[in-house]
Coordinates of C-alpha atoms and ligand atoms in Angstrom, one line a residue:
X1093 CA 0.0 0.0 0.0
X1094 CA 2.9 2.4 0.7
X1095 CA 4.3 1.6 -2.5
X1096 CA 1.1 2.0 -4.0
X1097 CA 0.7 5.6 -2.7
X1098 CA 4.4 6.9 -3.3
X1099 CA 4.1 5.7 -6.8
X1100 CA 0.8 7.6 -6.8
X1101 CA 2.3 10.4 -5.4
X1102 CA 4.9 10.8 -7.4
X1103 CA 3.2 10.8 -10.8
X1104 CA -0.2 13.1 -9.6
X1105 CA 2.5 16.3 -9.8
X1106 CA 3.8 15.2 -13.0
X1107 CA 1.5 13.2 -15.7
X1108 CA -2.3 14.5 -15.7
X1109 CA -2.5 11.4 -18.5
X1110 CA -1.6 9.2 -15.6
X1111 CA -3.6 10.8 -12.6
X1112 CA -6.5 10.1 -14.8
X1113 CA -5.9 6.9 -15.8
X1114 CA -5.0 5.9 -12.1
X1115 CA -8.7 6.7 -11.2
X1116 CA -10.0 4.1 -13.9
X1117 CA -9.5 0.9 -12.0
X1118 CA -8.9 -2.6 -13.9
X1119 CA -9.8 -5.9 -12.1
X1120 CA -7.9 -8.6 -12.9
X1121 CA -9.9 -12.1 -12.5
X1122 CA -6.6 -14.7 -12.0
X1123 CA -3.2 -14.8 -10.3
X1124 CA -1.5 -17.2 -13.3
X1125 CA 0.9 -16.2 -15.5
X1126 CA -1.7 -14.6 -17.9
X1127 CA -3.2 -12.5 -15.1
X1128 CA 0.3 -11.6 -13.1
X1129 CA 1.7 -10.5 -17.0
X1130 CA -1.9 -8.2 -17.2
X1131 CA -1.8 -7.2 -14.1
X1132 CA 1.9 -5.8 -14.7
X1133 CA 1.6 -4.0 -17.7
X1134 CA -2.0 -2.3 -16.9
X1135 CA -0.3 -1.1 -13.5
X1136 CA 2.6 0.1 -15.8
X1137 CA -0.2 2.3 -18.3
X1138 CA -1.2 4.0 -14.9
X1139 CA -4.3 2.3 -14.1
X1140 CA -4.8 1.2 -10.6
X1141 CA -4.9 -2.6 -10.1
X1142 CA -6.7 -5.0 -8.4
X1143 CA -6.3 -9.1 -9.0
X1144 CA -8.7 -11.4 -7.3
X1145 CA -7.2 -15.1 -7.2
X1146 CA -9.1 -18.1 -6.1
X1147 CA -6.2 -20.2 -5.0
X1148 CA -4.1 -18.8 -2.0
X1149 CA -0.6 -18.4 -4.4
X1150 CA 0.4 -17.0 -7.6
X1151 CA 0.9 -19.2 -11.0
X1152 CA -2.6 -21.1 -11.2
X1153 CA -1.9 -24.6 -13.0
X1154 CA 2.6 -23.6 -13.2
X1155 CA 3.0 -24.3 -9.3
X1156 CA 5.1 -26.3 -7.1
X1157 CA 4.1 -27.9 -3.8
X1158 CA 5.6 -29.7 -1.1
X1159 CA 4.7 -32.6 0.6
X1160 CA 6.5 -34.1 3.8
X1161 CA 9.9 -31.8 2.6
X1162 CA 9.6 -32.9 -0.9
X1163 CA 9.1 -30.4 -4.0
X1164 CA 7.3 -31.5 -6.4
X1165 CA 7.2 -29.3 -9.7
X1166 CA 3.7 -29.3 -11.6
X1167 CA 4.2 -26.7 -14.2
X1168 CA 7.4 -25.5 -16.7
X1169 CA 9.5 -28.3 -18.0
X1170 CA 10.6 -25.9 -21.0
X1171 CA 9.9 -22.1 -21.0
X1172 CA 9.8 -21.1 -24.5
X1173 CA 11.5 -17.5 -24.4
X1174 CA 14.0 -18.2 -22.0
X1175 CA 16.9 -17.1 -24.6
X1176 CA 17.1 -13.6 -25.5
X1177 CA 16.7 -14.5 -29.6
X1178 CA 13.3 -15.7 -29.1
X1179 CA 10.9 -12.7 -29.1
X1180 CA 8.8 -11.5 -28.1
X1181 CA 8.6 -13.8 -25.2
X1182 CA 11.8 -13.2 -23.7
X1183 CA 11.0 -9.6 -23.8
X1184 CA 8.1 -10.0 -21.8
X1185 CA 9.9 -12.5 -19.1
X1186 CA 12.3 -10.1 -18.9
X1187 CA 9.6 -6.8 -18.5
X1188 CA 7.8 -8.9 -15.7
X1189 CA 10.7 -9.8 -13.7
X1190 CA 9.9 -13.6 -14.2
X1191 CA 13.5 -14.4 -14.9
X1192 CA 15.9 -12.5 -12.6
X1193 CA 19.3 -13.4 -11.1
X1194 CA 17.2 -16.2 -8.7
X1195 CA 16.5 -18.5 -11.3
X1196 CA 19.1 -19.0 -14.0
X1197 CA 18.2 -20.7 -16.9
X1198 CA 19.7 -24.0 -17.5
X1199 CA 19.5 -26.1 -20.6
X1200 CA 20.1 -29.4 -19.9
X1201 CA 21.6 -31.6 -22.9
X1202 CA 20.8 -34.1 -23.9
X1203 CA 17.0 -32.4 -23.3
X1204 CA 15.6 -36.1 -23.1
X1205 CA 16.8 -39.7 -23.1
X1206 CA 14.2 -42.1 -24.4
X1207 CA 13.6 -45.7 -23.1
X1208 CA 12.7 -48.5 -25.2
X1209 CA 13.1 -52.0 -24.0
X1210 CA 17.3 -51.8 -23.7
X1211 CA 17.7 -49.1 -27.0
X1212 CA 18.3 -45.3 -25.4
X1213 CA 18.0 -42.7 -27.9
X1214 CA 18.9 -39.0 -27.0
X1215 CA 17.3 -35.9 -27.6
X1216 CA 20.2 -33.4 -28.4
X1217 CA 20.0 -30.2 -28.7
X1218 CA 22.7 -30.1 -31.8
X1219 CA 20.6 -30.7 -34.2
X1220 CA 23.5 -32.7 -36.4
X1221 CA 24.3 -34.3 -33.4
X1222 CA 20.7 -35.7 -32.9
X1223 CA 19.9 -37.0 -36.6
X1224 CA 23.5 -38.7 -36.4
X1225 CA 22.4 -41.0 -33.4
X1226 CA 19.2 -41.2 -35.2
X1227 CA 20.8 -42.5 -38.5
X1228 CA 23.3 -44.4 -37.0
X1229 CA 20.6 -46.1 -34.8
X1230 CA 18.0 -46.3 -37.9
X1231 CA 19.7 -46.2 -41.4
X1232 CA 17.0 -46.7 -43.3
X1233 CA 15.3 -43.1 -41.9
X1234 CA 18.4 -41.2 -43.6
X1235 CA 16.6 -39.8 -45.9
X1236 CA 13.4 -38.9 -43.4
X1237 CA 15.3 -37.7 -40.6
X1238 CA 17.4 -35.1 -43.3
X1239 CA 14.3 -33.7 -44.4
X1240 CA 13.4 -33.6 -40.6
X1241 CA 16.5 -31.4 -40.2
X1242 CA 15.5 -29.5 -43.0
X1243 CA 12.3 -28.7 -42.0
X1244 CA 13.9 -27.5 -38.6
X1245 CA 16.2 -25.5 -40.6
X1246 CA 13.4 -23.9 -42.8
X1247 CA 11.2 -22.9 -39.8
X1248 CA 14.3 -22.1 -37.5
X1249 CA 15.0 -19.3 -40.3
X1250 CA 11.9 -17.5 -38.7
X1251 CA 11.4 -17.9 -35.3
X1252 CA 14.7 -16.4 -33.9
X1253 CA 15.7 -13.2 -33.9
X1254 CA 17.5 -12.3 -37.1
X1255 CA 21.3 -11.8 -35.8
X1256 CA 22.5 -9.8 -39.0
X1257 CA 22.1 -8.8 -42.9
X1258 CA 22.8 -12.6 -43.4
X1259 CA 20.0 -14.0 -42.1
X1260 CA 17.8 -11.5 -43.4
X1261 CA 18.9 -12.6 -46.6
X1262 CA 18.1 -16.1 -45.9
X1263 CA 14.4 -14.7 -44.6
X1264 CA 13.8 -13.4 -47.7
X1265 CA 15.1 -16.3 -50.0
X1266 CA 13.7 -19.1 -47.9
X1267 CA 10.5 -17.5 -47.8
X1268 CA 8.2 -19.8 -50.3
X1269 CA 10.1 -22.8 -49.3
X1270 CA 8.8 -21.6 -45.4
X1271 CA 5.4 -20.8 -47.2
X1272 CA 4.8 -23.9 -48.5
X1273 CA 6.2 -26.2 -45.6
X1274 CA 4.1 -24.0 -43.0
X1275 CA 0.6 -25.0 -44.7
X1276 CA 2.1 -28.7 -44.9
X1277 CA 2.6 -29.1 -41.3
X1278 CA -0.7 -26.9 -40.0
X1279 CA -2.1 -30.2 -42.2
X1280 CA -0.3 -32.6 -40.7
X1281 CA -1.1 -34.0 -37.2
X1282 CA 1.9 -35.0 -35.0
X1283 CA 1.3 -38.3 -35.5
X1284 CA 0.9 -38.6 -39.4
X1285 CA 3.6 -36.8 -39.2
X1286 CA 6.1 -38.9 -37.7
X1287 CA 4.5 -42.0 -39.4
X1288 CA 6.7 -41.2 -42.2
X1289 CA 9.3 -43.0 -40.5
X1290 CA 10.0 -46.9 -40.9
X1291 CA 12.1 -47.2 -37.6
X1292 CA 9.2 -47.9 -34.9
X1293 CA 11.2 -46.5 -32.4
X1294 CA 12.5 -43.6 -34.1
X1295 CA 8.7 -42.9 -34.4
X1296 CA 7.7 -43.4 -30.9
X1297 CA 10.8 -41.1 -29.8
X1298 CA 9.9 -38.3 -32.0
X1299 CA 5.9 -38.8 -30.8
X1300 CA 6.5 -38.6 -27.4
X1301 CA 8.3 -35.1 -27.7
X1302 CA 5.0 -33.7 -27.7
X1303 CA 0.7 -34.4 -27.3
X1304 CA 1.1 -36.3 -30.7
X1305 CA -2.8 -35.2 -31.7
X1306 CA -0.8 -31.8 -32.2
X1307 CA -0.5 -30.2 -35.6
X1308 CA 3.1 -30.9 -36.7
X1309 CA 3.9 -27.1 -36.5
X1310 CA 3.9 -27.8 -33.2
X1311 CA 6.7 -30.5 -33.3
X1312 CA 8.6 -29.0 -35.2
X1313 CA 9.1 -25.7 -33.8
X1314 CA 9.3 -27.3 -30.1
X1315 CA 12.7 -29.4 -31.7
X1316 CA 13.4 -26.0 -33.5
X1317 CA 13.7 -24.5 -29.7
X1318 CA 15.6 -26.9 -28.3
X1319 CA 17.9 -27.1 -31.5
X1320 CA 18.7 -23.3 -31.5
X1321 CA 18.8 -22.2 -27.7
X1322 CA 15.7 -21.8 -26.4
X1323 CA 13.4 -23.9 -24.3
X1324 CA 15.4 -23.6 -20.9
X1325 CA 14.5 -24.7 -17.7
X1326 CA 14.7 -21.8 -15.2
X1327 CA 16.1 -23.1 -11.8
X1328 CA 13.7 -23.1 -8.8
X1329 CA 10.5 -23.6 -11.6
X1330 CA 7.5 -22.7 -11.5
X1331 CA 6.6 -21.3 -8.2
X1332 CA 9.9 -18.7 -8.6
X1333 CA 8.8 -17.8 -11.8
X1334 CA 5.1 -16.8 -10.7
X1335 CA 6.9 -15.3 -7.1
X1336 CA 9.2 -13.4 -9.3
X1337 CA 5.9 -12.0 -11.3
X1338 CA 3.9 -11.5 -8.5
X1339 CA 7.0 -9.6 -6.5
X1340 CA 7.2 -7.3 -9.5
X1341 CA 3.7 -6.5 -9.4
X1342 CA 3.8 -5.9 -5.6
X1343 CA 6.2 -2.8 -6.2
X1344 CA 4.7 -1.5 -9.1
X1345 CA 1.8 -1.5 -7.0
X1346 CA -1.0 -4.0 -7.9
X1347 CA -3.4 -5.3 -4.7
X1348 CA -3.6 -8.8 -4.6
X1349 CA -6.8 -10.8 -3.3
X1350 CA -6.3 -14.2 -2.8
X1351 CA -8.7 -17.4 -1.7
X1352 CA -10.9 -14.8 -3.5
X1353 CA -13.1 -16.3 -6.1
X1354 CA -14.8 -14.0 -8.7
X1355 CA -18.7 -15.2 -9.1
X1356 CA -19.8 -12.5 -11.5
X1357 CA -18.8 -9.8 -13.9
X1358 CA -21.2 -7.4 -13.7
X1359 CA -22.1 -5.9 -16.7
X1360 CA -25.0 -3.1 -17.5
X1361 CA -26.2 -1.1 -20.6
X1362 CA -23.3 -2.9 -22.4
X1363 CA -20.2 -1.9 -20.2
X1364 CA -18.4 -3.6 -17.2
X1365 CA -19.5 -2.1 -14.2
X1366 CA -17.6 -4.7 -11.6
X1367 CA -17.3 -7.9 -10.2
X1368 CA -18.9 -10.0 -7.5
X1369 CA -16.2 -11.3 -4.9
X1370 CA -16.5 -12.2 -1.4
X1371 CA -20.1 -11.5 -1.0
X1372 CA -19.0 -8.1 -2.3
X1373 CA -19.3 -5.9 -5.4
X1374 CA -16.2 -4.4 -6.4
X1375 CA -16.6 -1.5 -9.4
X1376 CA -14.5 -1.2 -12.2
X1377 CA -14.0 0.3 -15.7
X1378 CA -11.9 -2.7 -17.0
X1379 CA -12.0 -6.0 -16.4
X1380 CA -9.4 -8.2 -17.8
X1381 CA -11.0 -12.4 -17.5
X1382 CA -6.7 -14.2 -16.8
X1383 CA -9.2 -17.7 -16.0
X1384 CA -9.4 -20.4 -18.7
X1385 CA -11.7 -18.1 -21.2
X1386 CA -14.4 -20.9 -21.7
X1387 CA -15.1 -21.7 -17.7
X1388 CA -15.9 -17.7 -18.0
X1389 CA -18.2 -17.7 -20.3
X1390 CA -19.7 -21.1 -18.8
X1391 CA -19.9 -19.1 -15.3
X1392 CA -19.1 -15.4 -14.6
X1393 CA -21.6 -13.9 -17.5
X1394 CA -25.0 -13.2 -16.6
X1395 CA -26.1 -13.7 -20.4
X1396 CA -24.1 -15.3 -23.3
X1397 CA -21.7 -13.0 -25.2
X1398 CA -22.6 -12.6 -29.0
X1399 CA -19.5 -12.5 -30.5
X1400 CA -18.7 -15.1 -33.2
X1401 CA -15.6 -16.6 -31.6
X1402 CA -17.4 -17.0 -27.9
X1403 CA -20.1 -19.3 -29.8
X1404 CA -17.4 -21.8 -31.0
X1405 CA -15.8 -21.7 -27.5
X1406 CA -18.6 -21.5 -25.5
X1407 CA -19.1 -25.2 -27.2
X1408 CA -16.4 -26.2 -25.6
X1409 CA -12.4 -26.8 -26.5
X1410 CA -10.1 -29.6 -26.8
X1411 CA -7.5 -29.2 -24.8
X1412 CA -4.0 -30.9 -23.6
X1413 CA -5.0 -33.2 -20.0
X1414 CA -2.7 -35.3 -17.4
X1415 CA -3.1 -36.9 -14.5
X1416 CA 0.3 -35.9 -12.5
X1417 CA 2.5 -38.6 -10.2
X1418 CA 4.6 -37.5 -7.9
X1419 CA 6.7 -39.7 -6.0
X1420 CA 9.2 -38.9 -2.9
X1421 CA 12.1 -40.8 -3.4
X1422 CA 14.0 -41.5 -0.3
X1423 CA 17.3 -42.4 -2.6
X1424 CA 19.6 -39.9 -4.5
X1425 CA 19.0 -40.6 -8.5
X1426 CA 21.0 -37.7 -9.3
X1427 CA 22.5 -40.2 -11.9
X1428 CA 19.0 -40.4 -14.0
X1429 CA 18.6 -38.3 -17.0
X1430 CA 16.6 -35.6 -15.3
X1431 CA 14.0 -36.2 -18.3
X1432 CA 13.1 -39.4 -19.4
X1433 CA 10.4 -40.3 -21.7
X1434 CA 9.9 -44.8 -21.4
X1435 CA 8.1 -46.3 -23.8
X1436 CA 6.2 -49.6 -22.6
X1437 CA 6.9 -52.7 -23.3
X1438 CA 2.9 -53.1 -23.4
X1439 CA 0.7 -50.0 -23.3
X1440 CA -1.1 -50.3 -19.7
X1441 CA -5.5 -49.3 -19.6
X1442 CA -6.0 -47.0 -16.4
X1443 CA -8.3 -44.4 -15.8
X1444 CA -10.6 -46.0 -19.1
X1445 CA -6.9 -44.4 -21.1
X1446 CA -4.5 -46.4 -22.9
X1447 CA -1.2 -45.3 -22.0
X1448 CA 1.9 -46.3 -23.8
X1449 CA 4.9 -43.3 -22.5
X1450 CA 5.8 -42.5 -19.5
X1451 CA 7.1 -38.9 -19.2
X1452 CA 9.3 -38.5 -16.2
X1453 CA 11.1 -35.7 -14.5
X1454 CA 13.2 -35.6 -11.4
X1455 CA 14.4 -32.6 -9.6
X1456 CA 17.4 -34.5 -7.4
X1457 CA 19.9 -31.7 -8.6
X1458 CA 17.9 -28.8 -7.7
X1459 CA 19.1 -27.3 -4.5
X1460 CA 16.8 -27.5 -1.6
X1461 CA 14.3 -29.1 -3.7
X1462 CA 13.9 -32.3 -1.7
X1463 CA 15.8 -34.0 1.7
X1464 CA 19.5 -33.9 1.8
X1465 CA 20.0 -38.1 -0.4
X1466 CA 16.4 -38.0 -1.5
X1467 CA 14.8 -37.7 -4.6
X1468 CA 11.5 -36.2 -6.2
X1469 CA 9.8 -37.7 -9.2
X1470 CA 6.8 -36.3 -11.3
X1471 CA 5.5 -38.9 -14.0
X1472 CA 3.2 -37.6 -16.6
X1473 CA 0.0 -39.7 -17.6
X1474 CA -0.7 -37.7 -20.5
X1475 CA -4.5 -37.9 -22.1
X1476 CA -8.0 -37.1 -21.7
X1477 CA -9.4 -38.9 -18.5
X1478 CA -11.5 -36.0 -17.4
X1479 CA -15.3 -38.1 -17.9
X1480 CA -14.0 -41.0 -15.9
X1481 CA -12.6 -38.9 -12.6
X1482 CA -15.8 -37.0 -13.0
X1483 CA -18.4 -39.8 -12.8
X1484 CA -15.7 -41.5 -10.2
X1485 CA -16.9 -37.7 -8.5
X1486 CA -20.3 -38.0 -8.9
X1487 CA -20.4 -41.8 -7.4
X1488 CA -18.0 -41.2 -4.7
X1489 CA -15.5 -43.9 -5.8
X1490 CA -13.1 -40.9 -6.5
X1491 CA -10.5 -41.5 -3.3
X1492 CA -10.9 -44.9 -3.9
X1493 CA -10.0 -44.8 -7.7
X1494 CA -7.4 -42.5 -7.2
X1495 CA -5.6 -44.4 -4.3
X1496 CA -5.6 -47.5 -7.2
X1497 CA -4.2 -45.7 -10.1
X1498 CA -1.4 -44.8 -7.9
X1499 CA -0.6 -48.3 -7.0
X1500 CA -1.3 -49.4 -10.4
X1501 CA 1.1 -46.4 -11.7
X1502 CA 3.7 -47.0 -9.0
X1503 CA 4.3 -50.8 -9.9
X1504 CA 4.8 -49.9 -13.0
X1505 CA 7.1 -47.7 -12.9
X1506 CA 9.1 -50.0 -10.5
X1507 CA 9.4 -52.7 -13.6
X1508 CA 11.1 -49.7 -15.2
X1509 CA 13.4 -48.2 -12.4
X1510 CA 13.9 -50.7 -9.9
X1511 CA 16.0 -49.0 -8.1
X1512 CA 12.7 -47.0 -6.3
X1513 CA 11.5 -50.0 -4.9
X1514 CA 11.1 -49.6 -0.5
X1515 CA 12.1 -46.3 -1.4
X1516 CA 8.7 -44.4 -1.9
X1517 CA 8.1 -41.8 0.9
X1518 CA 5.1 -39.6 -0.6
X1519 CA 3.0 -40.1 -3.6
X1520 CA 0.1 -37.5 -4.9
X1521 CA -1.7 -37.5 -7.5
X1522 CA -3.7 -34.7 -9.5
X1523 CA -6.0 -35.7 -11.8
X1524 CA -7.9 -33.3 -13.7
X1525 CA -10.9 -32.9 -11.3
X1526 CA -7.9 -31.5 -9.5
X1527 CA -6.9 -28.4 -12.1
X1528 CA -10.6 -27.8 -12.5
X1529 CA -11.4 -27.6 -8.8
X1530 CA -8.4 -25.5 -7.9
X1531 CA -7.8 -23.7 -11.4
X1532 CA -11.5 -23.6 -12.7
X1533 CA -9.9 -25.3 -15.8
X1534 CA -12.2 -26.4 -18.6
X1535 CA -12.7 -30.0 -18.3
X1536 CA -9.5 -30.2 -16.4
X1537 CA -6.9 -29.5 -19.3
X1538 CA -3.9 -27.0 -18.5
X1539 CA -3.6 -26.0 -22.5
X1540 CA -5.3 -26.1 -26.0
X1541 CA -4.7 -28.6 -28.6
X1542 CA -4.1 -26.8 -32.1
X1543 CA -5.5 -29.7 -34.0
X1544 CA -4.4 -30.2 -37.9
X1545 CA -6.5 -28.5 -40.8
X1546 CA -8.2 -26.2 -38.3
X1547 CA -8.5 -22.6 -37.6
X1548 CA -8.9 -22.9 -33.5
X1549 CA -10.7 -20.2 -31.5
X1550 CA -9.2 -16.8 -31.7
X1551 CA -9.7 -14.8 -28.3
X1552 CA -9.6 -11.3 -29.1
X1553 CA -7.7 -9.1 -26.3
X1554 CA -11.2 -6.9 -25.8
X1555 CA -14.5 -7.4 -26.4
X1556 CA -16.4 -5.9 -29.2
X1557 CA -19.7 -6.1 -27.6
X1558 CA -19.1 -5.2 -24.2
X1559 CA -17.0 -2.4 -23.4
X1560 CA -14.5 -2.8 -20.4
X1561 CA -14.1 -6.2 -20.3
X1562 CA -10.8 -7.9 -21.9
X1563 CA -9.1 -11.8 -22.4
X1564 CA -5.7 -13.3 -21.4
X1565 CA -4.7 -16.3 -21.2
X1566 CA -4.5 -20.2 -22.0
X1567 CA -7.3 -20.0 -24.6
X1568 CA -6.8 -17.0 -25.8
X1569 CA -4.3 -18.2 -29.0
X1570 CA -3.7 -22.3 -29.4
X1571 CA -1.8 -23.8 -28.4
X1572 CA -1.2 -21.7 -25.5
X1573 CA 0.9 -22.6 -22.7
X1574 CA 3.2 -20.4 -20.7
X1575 CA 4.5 -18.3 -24.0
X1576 CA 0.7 -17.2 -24.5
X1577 CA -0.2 -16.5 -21.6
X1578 CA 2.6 -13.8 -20.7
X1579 CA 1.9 -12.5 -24.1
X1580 CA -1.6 -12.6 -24.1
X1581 CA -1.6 -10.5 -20.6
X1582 CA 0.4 -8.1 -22.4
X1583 CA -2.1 -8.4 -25.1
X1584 CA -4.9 -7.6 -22.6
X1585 CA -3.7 -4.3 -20.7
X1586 CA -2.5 -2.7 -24.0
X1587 CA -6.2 -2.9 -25.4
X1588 CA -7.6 -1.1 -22.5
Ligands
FAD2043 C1 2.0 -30.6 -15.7 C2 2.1 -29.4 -16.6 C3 3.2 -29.1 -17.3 C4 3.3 -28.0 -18.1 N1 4.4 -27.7 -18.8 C5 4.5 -26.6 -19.5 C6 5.8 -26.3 -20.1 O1 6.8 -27.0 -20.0 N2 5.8 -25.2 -20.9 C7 4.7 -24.4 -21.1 O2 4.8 -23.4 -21.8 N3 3.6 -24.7 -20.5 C8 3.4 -25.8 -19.7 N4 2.3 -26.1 -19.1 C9 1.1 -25.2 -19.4 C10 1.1 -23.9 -18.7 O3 1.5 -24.1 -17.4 C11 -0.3 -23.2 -18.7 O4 -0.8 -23.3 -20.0 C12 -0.2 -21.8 -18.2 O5 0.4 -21.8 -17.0 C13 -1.6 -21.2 -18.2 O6 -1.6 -20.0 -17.6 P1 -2.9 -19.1 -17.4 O7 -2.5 -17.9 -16.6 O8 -3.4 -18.8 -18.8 O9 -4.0 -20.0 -16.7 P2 -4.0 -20.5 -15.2 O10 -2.7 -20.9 -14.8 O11 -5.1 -21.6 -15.2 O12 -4.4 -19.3 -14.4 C14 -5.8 -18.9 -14.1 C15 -5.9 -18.5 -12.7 O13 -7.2 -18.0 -12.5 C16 -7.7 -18.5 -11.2 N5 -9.2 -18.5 -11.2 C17 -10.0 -19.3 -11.9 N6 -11.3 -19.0 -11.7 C18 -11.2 -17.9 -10.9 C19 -12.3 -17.1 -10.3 N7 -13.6 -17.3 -10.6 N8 -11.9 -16.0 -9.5 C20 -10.6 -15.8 -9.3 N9 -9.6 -16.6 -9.8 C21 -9.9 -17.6 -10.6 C22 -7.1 -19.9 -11.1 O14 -7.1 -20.3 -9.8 C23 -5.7 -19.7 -11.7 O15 -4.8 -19.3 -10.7 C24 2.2 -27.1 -18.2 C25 1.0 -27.4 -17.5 C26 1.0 -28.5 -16.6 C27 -0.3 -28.7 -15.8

């Protein structure tokens, strides 16, 4: 509050632009990434700030939480942005404080080692260096895995920063080759994608980089990230990266309202007049919605909003869903690739999903993370198992369910690394009942699915119908994810 009044203080003699700006006031509905990035910039355009968060910390669905002394990361395993040549992300990590001096970004290499039955095959980050162990594990993909490299080349031409007059040049002359391959792969799912292959395993690897339902843009430019610098892990993970955003908003002078649910946006002769929160109406001009976009229209709008793009969402999404194991590990696995992706020997039915990849992360190496010898795991169940936690819900079987798919999950695992065996401390499990109840996520998924052949939902940053009221967020471009919903905060408070 101090801060908030010297900063008020100091501008009122100064900027009459600002003094009447500062008496519009913009709610923010949302403490994640989306809403701490609005929440920022609005404060920085002089308006005065409020953000009402449901949850009790900033970051939403990127948190952390600890259970008996262990960490367990739920959120970034690669931060697209984290190098300075890929803009205009890193600009905005950078403008909201997200990555300081407390959390260096490290870029582990090889990114991640893939297990299949005894073959290991690692994702390297040298893009030469990665379709050699490819070719010399799979000859007969030479030719595929070149045009692979190719296509990573072509698309790597524009996603960078351009360094100098030489790459412009390439811009320019590469330009109908990058025409012509960027409507081939928003075609192309993942999956087809990678079926091009003959090498089974080759093709599992490259699948399990990514949700393989995907469009192949997707694939490609993740491997493009990885191949040219980008896609770091910044050190301390989620919950520094949201305390980092939320600290910065602190001193620029933004209130923040948490374990404070929104219930309605009120809106009257076609303007935002407030919200309801806490049994309480709280007035505003603007109104920026940093929840998932489609649980808002589902719940905080007295009537539906006729705009052509909330009719498609208001349908409902597809979006990207897991059900999250983690594991206390009371055993130093420092020596495990911290990523793993482990391709089963059989694919295993639980929660009504087949599931044949295991994506696993440990944190051993991160200081403080876990007990001094001990280990954390997360294990990713990735696919859509939302219905069947629901009805498990409804019919009370939930705890029940739950406590089985983590025995179930747990041996498992064990036939793959042994070595955790008598050595589990702490298991959790979120499932997506659990990102709905404590995020209000749609359905439980954390981010969109950019399907092939399809023009997905585009959220606009305002309204055209209703004046005041504004969109960040997950939804708000596909396929979303942390990238977005920095941007799309920015997005937000520069359309007020
Ligand atoms: C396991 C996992 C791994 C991931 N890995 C990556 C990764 O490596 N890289 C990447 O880019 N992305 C990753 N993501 C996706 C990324 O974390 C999310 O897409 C992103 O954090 C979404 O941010 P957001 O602010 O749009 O939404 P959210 O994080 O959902 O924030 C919305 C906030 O609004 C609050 N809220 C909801 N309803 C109300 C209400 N009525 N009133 C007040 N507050 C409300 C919620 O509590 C929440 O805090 C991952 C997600 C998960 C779950």
């Amino acid at each position: 509050m101090v801060g908030f009044s010297l900063i008020y203080l100091e501008n009122l003699s100064v900027n009459h632009t600002f003094v009447a700006k500062m008496t519009k006031k913009v709610i923010v509905i949302g403490a994640g990434v989306a809403g701490l990035s609005a929440a920022i910039y609005s404060r920085r355009a002089g308006y005065s700030v409020t953000v009402y968060e449901k949850g009790n910390c900033p970051g939403g669905v990127s948190t952390s939480w600890v259970r008996q002394g262990y960490t367990f990361d739920g959120g970034i395993h690669w931060l697209v942005g984290s190098s300075s040549r890929f803009q205009p992300f890193h600009k905005r990590w950078q403008e909201t404080g997200a990555l300081q001096e407390n959390n260096p970004v490290i870029y582990s290499d090889p990114f991640f080692v893939f297990k299949s039955g005894d073959v290991s095959l690692r994702l390297w980050r040298d893009i030469d260096q990665l379709i050699k162990e490819l070719v010399s594990f799979a000859p007969e993909d030479k030719k595929t895995l070149n045009t692979l490299k190719r296509h990573v080349q072509i698309i790597g031409t524009y996603m960078p920063a351009p360094q100098g007059p030489w790459d412009l040049v390439k811009m320019v002359i590469r330009l109908p080759l990058f025409v012509s391959l960027l409507i081939y792969l928003l075609r192309t799912s993942t999956r087809k994608y990678t079926e091009r292959f003959s090498n089974p395993t080759v093709r599992e690897m490259l699948s399990a980089i990514l949700n393989p339902d995907q469009n192949a843009l997707s694939i490609i430019a993740t491997l493009t990230g990885y191949t040219m610098g980008d896609n770091g892990f910044p050190l301390g993970g989620s919950r520094r990266l949201a305390d980092n955003m939320e600290q910065t908003a602190l001193k620029a002078g933004c209130q923040f309202f948490y374990r404070s649910k929104v219930e309605k946006i009120c809106i009257e002769d076609g303007s935002v007049k407030g919200v309801w929160v806490n049994n309480t109406f709280q007035k505003a001009e603007h109104v920026i919605v940093a929840m998932d976009t489609c649980t808002a229209l589902q719940t905080l709008l007295e009537k539906p909003l006729h705009e052509r793009w909330a009719r498609k969402l208001q349908k409902g999404t597809d979006s990207e869903h897991c059900s999250l194991l983690s594991l206390g590990i009371k055993k130093d696995l420092s020596y495990l690739p911290s990523v793993m992706r482990i391709h089963l020997k059989e694919s295993v039915k639980m929660a009504g999903h087949e599931y044949s990849t295991l994506w696993v992360y440990h944190y051993s190496s991160q200081e403080g993370y876990v007990p001094k010898g001990c280990s954390s795991l997360t294990i990713l169940f990735q696919g859509d198992t939302y219905d069947y936690w629901k009805k498990a819900k409804e019919d009370d079987t939930y705890v029940a369910k739950k406590k089985t798919f983590t025995q179930k999950a747990t041996q498992l695992l064990e036939n793959y690394l042994p070595e955790i065996v008598g050595n589990i401390a702490v298991t959790d499990l979120a499932t997506p009942i659990t990102y709905e109840r404590y995020c209000g996520c749609y359905r439980g998924g954390y981010m969109g699915i950019w399907h092939a052949k399809t023009l997905p939902p585009r959220v606009p940053a305002k309204s055209s119908t209703i004046r005041g009221l504004h969109f960040a967020g997950m939804r708000t471009f596909m396929s979303g994810g942390l990238p977005i919903a920095v941007q799309s905060g920015y997005y937000a408070a520069k359309s007020i």
